[in-house]
């Protein structure tokens, strides 16, 4: 298929790679083109095949995943990196994002999150497992303060603004998912991120905010 998204999996556990491949390729738009069991092999295959997405474990022999990601960035390879890892610590996630990663998915939720994560990254956004979202928000907030504290709608990504606009149009989560070609679960993650960024609390606060800013959203 000409428009398949090509993916490389780098992890030193072959049974894990096999299971992950099956989950990924259950989506007909995704294709695993190679697997690597260590960091050096992964980097060689990335340079040879230039897949669209690389799924990296942090803990690998040869070169660890963080060093592979840094090498990808330094060599300006046209590849997006998503880490699949057991590390829940904020420090590891920050190191991964500092190395240029676009996604950070915990292995214990990878089976349910990996396809959504790949598609979110392909759309130009960052993706983290829901359990890590608060860390990502902390990071974005720190960066926002360092850059003069962007406020309100300015702190939202293009996808988040689109979702907020559709909320103001009274579209449901399923409607939004269909319009953006993402899963309802991913929409819910975006909604949670928007609420955290805008400090919104309560079941109807997001709708109220969307309606009160409808003009700014282009409605």
CSV table of C-alpha atoms in Angstrom, one decimal, residues 36-200:
chain,number,residue,atom,x,y,z
A,36,UNK,CA,16.2,-4.4,15.9
A,37,UNK,CA,17.5,-6.0,19.0
A,38,UNK,CA,20.0,-3.4,20.1
A,39,UNK,CA,20.7,0.3,19.6
A,40,UNK,CA,23.5,0.0,17.1
A,41,UNK,CA,21.5,-2.2,14.8
A,42,UNK,CA,18.5,0.1,15.1
A,43,UNK,CA,20.6,3.1,14.1
A,44,UNK,CA,22.0,1.3,11.1
A,45,UNK,CA,18.5,0.2,9.9
A,46,UNK,CA,17.1,3.7,10.5
A,47,UNK,CA,19.7,5.2,8.2
A,48,UNK,CA,19.2,2.5,5.6
A,49,UNK,CA,15.4,2.4,5.6
A,50,UNK,CA,14.3,5.8,6.9
A,51,UNK,CA,11.0,4.6,8.4
A,52,UNK,CA,8.5,7.3,9.3
A,53,UNK,CA,8.3,6.2,13.0
A,54,UNK,CA,10.8,4.5,15.2
A,55,UNK,CA,9.6,2.8,18.4
A,56,UNK,CA,12.5,2.7,20.8
A,57,UNK,CA,13.1,1.1,24.2
A,58,UNK,CA,15.2,3.1,26.5
A,59,UNK,CA,17.1,0.1,27.9
A,60,UNK,CA,19.0,-1.6,25.1
A,61,UNK,CA,22.4,-3.1,24.7
A,62,UNK,CA,25.0,-1.5,22.4
A,63,UNK,CA,23.5,2.0,22.4
A,64,UNK,CA,20.6,2.8,24.7
A,65,UNK,CA,17.4,4.4,23.2
A,66,UNK,CA,18.3,7.9,24.4
A,67,UNK,CA,21.6,7.8,22.5
A,68,UNK,CA,19.9,6.5,19.4
A,69,UNK,CA,17.4,9.3,19.6
A,70,UNK,CA,20.2,11.9,20.0
A,71,UNK,CA,22.0,10.4,17.0
A,72,UNK,CA,18.8,10.6,14.9
A,73,UNK,CA,18.5,14.3,15.8
A,74,UNK,CA,22.2,15.1,15.2
A,75,UNK,CA,22.1,13.4,11.8
A,76,UNK,CA,18.8,15.2,10.9
A,77,UNK,CA,17.2,11.9,9.9
A,78,UNK,CA,13.5,12.4,8.8
A,79,UNK,CA,12.2,10.1,11.5
A,80,UNK,CA,9.9,10.6,14.5
A,81,UNK,CA,10.8,8.8,17.7
A,82,UNK,CA,8.3,7.3,20.1
A,83,UNK,CA,9.7,5.6,23.3
A,84,UNK,CA,8.1,2.5,24.6
A,85,UNK,CA,9.5,2.0,28.1
A,86,UNK,CA,8.9,0.8,31.7
A,87,UNK,CA,10.2,4.0,33.2
A,88,UNK,CA,7.5,6.1,34.8
A,89,UNK,CA,9.8,8.7,36.3
A,90,UNK,CA,9.4,12.3,35.0
A,91,UNK,CA,13.2,12.6,34.7
A,92,UNK,CA,13.3,9.8,32.1
A,93,UNK,CA,10.4,11.3,30.1
A,94,UNK,CA,12.1,14.7,30.1
A,95,UNK,CA,15.4,13.1,28.9
A,96,UNK,CA,13.4,11.4,26.1
A,97,UNK,CA,11.7,14.6,25.0
A,98,UNK,CA,15.0,16.5,25.2
A,99,UNK,CA,16.5,13.9,22.9
A,100,UNK,CA,13.9,14.8,20.3
A,101,UNK,CA,11.2,12.2,21.0
A,102,UNK,CA,7.6,12.9,19.9
A,103,UNK,CA,6.0,10.2,22.0
A,104,UNK,CA,6.5,8.5,25.4
A,105,UNK,CA,4.4,5.4,26.0
A,106,UNK,CA,4.5,3.1,29.0
A,107,UNK,CA,4.9,-0.6,28.1
A,108,UNK,CA,2.1,-1.6,30.4
A,109,UNK,CA,-0.3,0.4,28.3
A,110,UNK,CA,1.4,0.0,24.9
A,111,UNK,CA,-1.1,-2.5,23.6
A,112,UNK,CA,-3.9,-0.1,23.9
A,113,UNK,CA,-2.0,3.2,23.2
A,114,UNK,CA,0.6,2.4,20.5
A,115,UNK,CA,-1.6,2.8,17.4
A,116,UNK,CA,-3.2,6.0,18.8
A,117,UNK,CA,0.3,7.3,19.7
A,118,UNK,CA,1.7,6.7,16.2
A,119,UNK,CA,-1.2,8.4,14.6
A,120,UNK,CA,-1.0,11.4,17.0
A,121,UNK,CA,2.7,11.8,16.3
A,122,UNK,CA,2.1,11.5,12.5
A,123,UNK,CA,-0.4,14.4,12.8
A,124,UNK,CA,2.4,16.6,14.3
A,125,UNK,CA,1.5,16.4,17.9
A,126,UNK,CA,3.2,14.9,21.0
A,127,UNK,CA,1.7,11.8,22.6
A,128,UNK,CA,2.2,10.4,26.1
A,129,UNK,CA,0.5,7.6,27.9
A,130,UNK,CA,-2.4,9.0,30.0
A,131,UNK,CA,-0.4,8.1,33.2
A,132,UNK,CA,2.4,10.5,32.1
A,133,UNK,CA,0.2,13.4,30.9
A,134,UNK,CA,0.6,15.4,34.0
A,135,UNK,CA,4.4,15.3,33.6
A,136,UNK,CA,4.0,16.6,30.0
A,137,UNK,CA,1.7,19.4,31.2
A,138,UNK,CA,4.3,20.3,33.9
A,139,UNK,CA,7.0,20.4,31.2
A,140,UNK,CA,4.9,22.6,28.9
A,141,UNK,CA,4.0,24.9,31.7
A,142,UNK,CA,7.6,25.4,32.7
A,143,UNK,CA,8.5,26.1,29.0
A,144,UNK,CA,5.6,28.5,28.8
A,145,UNK,CA,6.8,30.4,31.8
A,146,UNK,CA,10.2,30.6,30.4
A,147,UNK,CA,8.8,31.9,27.1
A,148,UNK,CA,6.8,34.6,28.7
A,149,UNK,CA,3.8,32.5,29.8
A,150,UNK,CA,1.5,32.1,26.8
A,151,UNK,CA,-2.0,32.3,28.1
A,152,UNK,CA,-5.4,30.8,27.1
A,153,UNK,CA,-5.8,29.6,23.5
A,154,UNK,CA,-2.2,30.5,22.7
A,155,UNK,CA,-1.0,27.6,24.8
A,156,UNK,CA,-3.0,25.0,22.8
A,157,UNK,CA,-1.7,23.0,19.8
A,158,UNK,CA,-3.5,23.3,16.4
A,159,UNK,CA,-5.2,19.9,17.1
A,160,UNK,CA,-6.4,21.0,20.5
A,161,UNK,CA,-7.8,24.3,19.0
A,162,UNK,CA,-9.6,22.2,16.4
A,163,UNK,CA,-11.1,20.0,19.1
A,164,UNK,CA,-12.1,23.0,21.2
A,165,UNK,CA,-13.8,24.5,18.2
A,166,UNK,CA,-15.8,21.3,17.5
A,167,UNK,CA,-16.8,21.2,21.2
A,168,UNK,CA,-18.2,24.7,20.7
A,169,UNK,CA,-20.2,23.3,17.8
A,170,UNK,CA,-21.7,20.7,20.2
A,171,UNK,CA,-19.9,17.8,18.5
A,172,UNK,CA,-19.5,14.6,20.6
A,173,UNK,CA,-16.3,12.8,21.2
A,174,UNK,CA,-17.2,10.2,18.6
A,175,UNK,CA,-18.0,13.0,16.1
A,176,UNK,CA,-14.6,14.6,16.7
A,177,UNK,CA,-12.8,11.3,16.5
A,178,UNK,CA,-14.4,10.6,13.1
A,179,UNK,CA,-13.6,14.2,11.8
A,180,UNK,CA,-9.9,13.9,12.8
A,181,UNK,CA,-9.5,10.2,11.9
A,182,UNK,CA,-8.3,9.4,15.5
A,183,UNK,CA,-9.8,7.2,18.2
A,184,UNK,CA,-12.3,8.4,20.8
A,185,UNK,CA,-9.7,7.5,23.4
A,186,UNK,CA,-7.2,9.9,21.8
A,187,UNK,CA,-9.9,12.6,21.8
A,188,UNK,CA,-10.4,12.1,25.5
A,189,UNK,CA,-6.7,12.4,26.1
A,190,UNK,CA,-6.7,15.7,24.1
A,191,UNK,CA,-9.7,17.0,26.1
A,192,UNK,CA,-7.9,16.2,29.4
A,193,UNK,CA,-4.8,18.0,28.1
A,194,UNK,CA,-6.8,21.1,27.2
A,195,UNK,CA,-8.5,21.2,30.6
A,196,UNK,CA,-5.1,20.9,32.4
A,197,UNK,CA,-3.6,23.7,30.2
A,198,UNK,CA,-6.5,26.0,30.7
A,199,UNK,CA,-7.0,25.1,34.4
A,200,UNK,CA,-10.5,24.0,33.8
